[in-house]
């Protein structure tokens, strides 16, 4: 909780990260091996729709899309479980990256396929 008594933006971004890790794991990927390449977050956007408080349980829906030569967008919808109230919409840009060479890498076909499925997971 932050000084306003509600879920802080830094904490929400951490929850979004955890939701992304769980989403990738459902497809056998990790952030360090996503179809044979590592990933890094290039950007993040959060649109707040409501407040969340201590003790609230949030549900995250996650989908991947908008593949480019070397990146994808991951989309999130967070809602409070008890009443379904929307808390936030978010998206992150995920870039394929080689940490040894410090260079951006091409998007693997398996990750393109994930985007094509446009599947949302809870």
PDB file of C-alpha atoms in Angstrom:
ATOM      1  CA  UNK A   1       0.000   0.000   0.000  1.00  0.00           C
ATOM      2  CA  UNK A   2       1.178   3.500  -0.676  1.00  0.00           C
ATOM      3  CA  UNK A   3       0.635   6.817   1.107  1.00  0.00           C
ATOM      4  CA  UNK A   4      -2.872   7.003  -0.432  1.00  0.00           C
ATOM      5  CA  UNK A   5      -3.853   3.799   1.348  1.00  0.00           C
ATOM      6  CA  UNK A   6      -4.251   1.798  -1.860  1.00  0.00           C
ATOM      7  CA  UNK A   7      -2.192  -0.445  -4.128  1.00  0.00           C
ATOM      8  CA  UNK A   8       0.846   1.528  -5.306  1.00  0.00           C
ATOM      9  CA  UNK A   9       1.901   1.700  -8.949  1.00  0.00           C
ATOM     10  CA  UNK A  10       5.222  -0.014  -8.207  1.00  0.00           C
ATOM     11  CA  UNK A  11       3.407  -2.914  -6.546  1.00  0.00           C
ATOM     12  CA  UNK A  12       0.950  -3.218  -9.419  1.00  0.00           C
ATOM     13  CA  UNK A  13       3.824  -3.391 -11.901  1.00  0.00           C
ATOM     14  CA  UNK A  14       5.352  -6.198  -9.818  1.00  0.00           C
ATOM     15  CA  UNK A  15       2.035  -8.086  -9.928  1.00  0.00           C
ATOM     16  CA  UNK A  16       1.900  -7.572 -13.692  1.00  0.00           C
ATOM     17  CA  UNK A  17       5.388  -9.077 -13.926  1.00  0.00           C
ATOM     18  CA  UNK A  18       4.274 -12.123 -11.932  1.00  0.00           C
ATOM     19  CA  UNK A  19       1.223 -12.527 -14.190  1.00  0.00           C
ATOM     20  CA  UNK A  20       3.492 -12.383 -17.278  1.00  0.00           C
ATOM     21  CA  UNK A  21       5.845 -15.006 -15.824  1.00  0.00           C
ATOM     22  CA  UNK A  22       2.874 -17.308 -15.107  1.00  0.00           C
ATOM     23  CA  UNK A  23       1.460 -16.719 -18.601  1.00  0.00           C
ATOM     24  CA  UNK A  24       4.771 -17.593 -20.267  1.00  0.00           C
ATOM     25  CA  UNK A  25       5.126 -20.689 -18.071  1.00  0.00           C
ATOM     26  CA  UNK A  26       1.770 -22.010 -19.334  1.00  0.00           C
ATOM     27  CA  UNK A  27       3.400 -22.222 -22.761  1.00  0.00           C
ATOM     28  CA  UNK A  28       6.683 -23.700 -21.511  1.00  0.00           C
ATOM     29  CA  UNK A  29       8.562 -20.390 -21.728  1.00  0.00           C
ATOM     30  CA  UNK A  30      10.580 -18.395 -19.209  1.00  0.00           C
ATOM     31  CA  UNK A  31      11.926 -14.880 -19.469  1.00  0.00           C
ATOM     32  CA  UNK A  32      15.398 -16.326 -20.025  1.00  0.00           C
ATOM     33  CA  UNK A  33      14.267 -18.953 -22.537  1.00  0.00           C
ATOM     34  CA  UNK A  34      11.308 -17.775 -24.543  1.00  0.00           C
ATOM     35  CA  UNK A  35      11.449 -19.926 -27.639  1.00  0.00           C
ATOM     36  CA  UNK A  36      15.252 -19.988 -27.438  1.00  0.00           C
ATOM     37  CA  UNK A  37      15.877 -16.310 -26.658  1.00  0.00           C
ATOM     38  CA  UNK A  38      15.840 -14.210 -23.516  1.00  0.00           C
ATOM     39  CA  UNK A  39      13.497 -11.292 -23.052  1.00  0.00           C
ATOM     40  CA  UNK A  40      13.514  -7.873 -21.465  1.00  0.00           C
ATOM     41  CA  UNK A  41      10.761  -5.355 -20.875  1.00  0.00           C
ATOM     42  CA  UNK A  42      11.039  -2.398 -23.221  1.00  0.00           C
ATOM     43  CA  UNK A  43       8.117  -0.369 -21.918  1.00  0.00           C
ATOM     44  CA  UNK A  44       5.041  -0.493 -19.728  1.00  0.00           C
ATOM     45  CA  UNK A  45       1.727   1.356 -19.748  1.00  0.00           C
ATOM     46  CA  UNK A  46      -0.859   1.173 -16.983  1.00  0.00           C
ATOM     47  CA  UNK A  47      -4.393   2.571 -17.195  1.00  0.00           C
ATOM     48  CA  UNK A  48      -5.935   2.708 -13.747  1.00  0.00           C
ATOM     49  CA  UNK A  49      -9.649   1.977 -13.514  1.00  0.00           C
ATOM     50  CA  UNK A  50     -10.159   1.579  -9.769  1.00  0.00           C
ATOM     51  CA  UNK A  51      -8.469   1.226  -6.422  1.00  0.00           C
ATOM     52  CA  UNK A  52      -7.274  -1.976  -4.782  1.00  0.00           C
ATOM     53  CA  UNK A  53      -6.641  -2.294  -1.059  1.00  0.00           C
ATOM     54  CA  UNK A  54      -4.831  -4.545   1.405  1.00  0.00           C
ATOM     55  CA  UNK A  55      -6.498  -7.951   1.424  1.00  0.00           C
ATOM     56  CA  UNK A  56      -7.992  -7.621  -2.059  1.00  0.00           C
ATOM     57  CA  UNK A  57      -7.476 -10.635  -4.292  1.00  0.00           C
ATOM     58  CA  UNK A  58      -6.893  -9.663  -7.914  1.00  0.00           C
ATOM     59  CA  UNK A  59      -7.429 -11.753 -11.031  1.00  0.00           C
ATOM     60  CA  UNK A  60      -5.247 -11.072 -14.070  1.00  0.00           C
ATOM     61  CA  UNK A  61      -6.225 -11.916 -17.633  1.00  0.00           C
ATOM     62  CA  UNK A  62      -3.203 -12.001 -19.942  1.00  0.00           C
ATOM     63  CA  UNK A  63      -2.839 -12.163 -23.724  1.00  0.00           C
ATOM     64  CA  UNK A  64       0.046 -11.698 -26.168  1.00  0.00           C
ATOM     65  CA  UNK A  65      -0.107 -10.011 -29.554  1.00  0.00           C
ATOM     66  CA  UNK A  66       1.264  -7.465 -32.000  1.00  0.00           C
ATOM     67  CA  UNK A  67       4.441  -9.349 -32.918  1.00  0.00           C
ATOM     68  CA  UNK A  68       7.210  -7.417 -34.652  1.00  0.00           C
ATOM     69  CA  UNK A  69      10.615  -8.480 -35.911  1.00  0.00           C
ATOM     70  CA  UNK A  70      11.962  -8.642 -32.357  1.00  0.00           C
ATOM     71  CA  UNK A  71       9.167  -7.967 -29.862  1.00  0.00           C
ATOM     72  CA  UNK A  72       5.608  -8.589 -28.726  1.00  0.00           C
ATOM     73  CA  UNK A  73       3.026  -6.756 -26.657  1.00  0.00           C
ATOM     74  CA  UNK A  74       1.596  -8.453 -23.572  1.00  0.00           C
ATOM     75  CA  UNK A  75      -1.825  -7.201 -22.457  1.00  0.00           C
ATOM     76  CA  UNK A  76      -3.265  -7.395 -18.943  1.00  0.00           C
ATOM     77  CA  UNK A  77      -6.653  -6.842 -17.327  1.00  0.00           C
ATOM     78  CA  UNK A  78      -6.715  -6.779 -13.513  1.00  0.00           C
ATOM     79  CA  UNK A  79      -9.972  -7.058 -11.585  1.00  0.00           C
ATOM     80  CA  UNK A  80     -10.907  -7.557  -7.952  1.00  0.00           C
ATOM     81  CA  UNK A  81     -12.214 -11.099  -7.475  1.00  0.00           C
ATOM     82  CA  UNK A  82     -14.792 -10.274  -4.780  1.00  0.00           C
ATOM     83  CA  UNK A  83     -16.871  -7.904  -6.906  1.00  0.00           C
ATOM     84  CA  UNK A  84     -15.342  -8.053 -10.403  1.00  0.00           C
ATOM     85  CA  UNK A  85     -14.470  -4.356 -10.247  1.00  0.00           C
ATOM     86  CA  UNK A  86     -11.849  -3.415 -12.843  1.00  0.00           C
ATOM     87  CA  UNK A  87      -8.601  -2.221 -11.280  1.00  0.00           C
ATOM     88  CA  UNK A  88      -6.318  -1.676 -14.278  1.00  0.00           C
ATOM     89  CA  UNK A  89      -5.551  -2.349 -17.906  1.00  0.00           C
ATOM     90  CA  UNK A  90      -1.871  -2.625 -18.770  1.00  0.00           C
ATOM     91  CA  UNK A  91       0.459  -3.583 -21.543  1.00  0.00           C
ATOM     92  CA  UNK A  92       4.168  -4.244 -21.729  1.00  0.00           C
ATOM     93  CA  UNK A  93       6.520  -4.377 -24.661  1.00  0.00           C
ATOM     94  CA  UNK A  94       8.713  -7.460 -24.477  1.00  0.00           C
ATOM     95  CA  UNK A  95      11.900  -7.451 -26.550  1.00  0.00           C
ATOM     96  CA  UNK A  96      13.940 -10.535 -27.489  1.00  0.00           C
ATOM     97  CA  UNK A  97      17.452  -9.970 -26.215  1.00  0.00           C
ATOM     98  CA  UNK A  98      20.782 -11.805 -25.963  1.00  0.00           C
ATOM     99  CA  UNK A  99      22.349 -10.863 -22.648  1.00  0.00           C
ATOM    100  CA  UNK A 100      25.795 -12.153 -23.687  1.00  0.00           C
ATOM    101  CA  UNK A 101      26.108 -10.161 -26.906  1.00  0.00           C
ATOM    102  CA  UNK A 102      23.894  -7.343 -25.535  1.00  0.00           C
ATOM    103  CA  UNK A 103      21.917  -7.321 -28.795  1.00  0.00           C
ATOM    104  CA  UNK A 104      18.273  -7.507 -29.774  1.00  0.00           C
ATOM    105  CA  UNK A 105      17.328 -10.855 -31.309  1.00  0.00           C
ATOM    106  CA  UNK A 106      14.672 -11.928 -33.836  1.00  0.00           C
ATOM    107  CA  UNK A 107      11.317 -13.065 -32.508  1.00  0.00           C
ATOM    108  CA  UNK A 108      11.154 -16.893 -32.526  1.00  0.00           C
ATOM    109  CA  UNK A 109       8.428 -18.592 -34.563  1.00  0.00           C
ATOM    110  CA  UNK A 110       7.060 -20.241 -31.414  1.00  0.00           C
ATOM    111  CA  UNK A 111       6.437 -16.835 -29.870  1.00  0.00           C
ATOM    112  CA  UNK A 112       4.817 -15.594 -33.084  1.00  0.00           C
ATOM    113  CA  UNK A 113       2.502 -18.614 -32.846  1.00  0.00           C
ATOM    114  CA  UNK A 114       1.596 -17.662 -29.284  1.00  0.00           C
ATOM    115  CA  UNK A 115       0.561 -14.217 -30.534  1.00  0.00           C
ATOM    116  CA  UNK A 116      -1.410 -15.703 -33.416  1.00  0.00           C
ATOM    117  CA  UNK A 117      -3.398 -17.812 -30.961  1.00  0.00           C
ATOM    118  CA  UNK A 118      -4.356 -14.549 -29.215  1.00  0.00           C
ATOM    119  CA  UNK A 119      -5.277 -16.606 -26.187  1.00  0.00           C
ATOM    120  CA  UNK A 120      -6.256 -14.976 -22.930  1.00  0.00           C
ATOM    121  CA  UNK A 121      -5.386 -16.787 -19.701  1.00  0.00           C
ATOM    122  CA  UNK A 122      -6.548 -16.062 -16.179  1.00  0.00           C
TER     123      UNK A 122
END
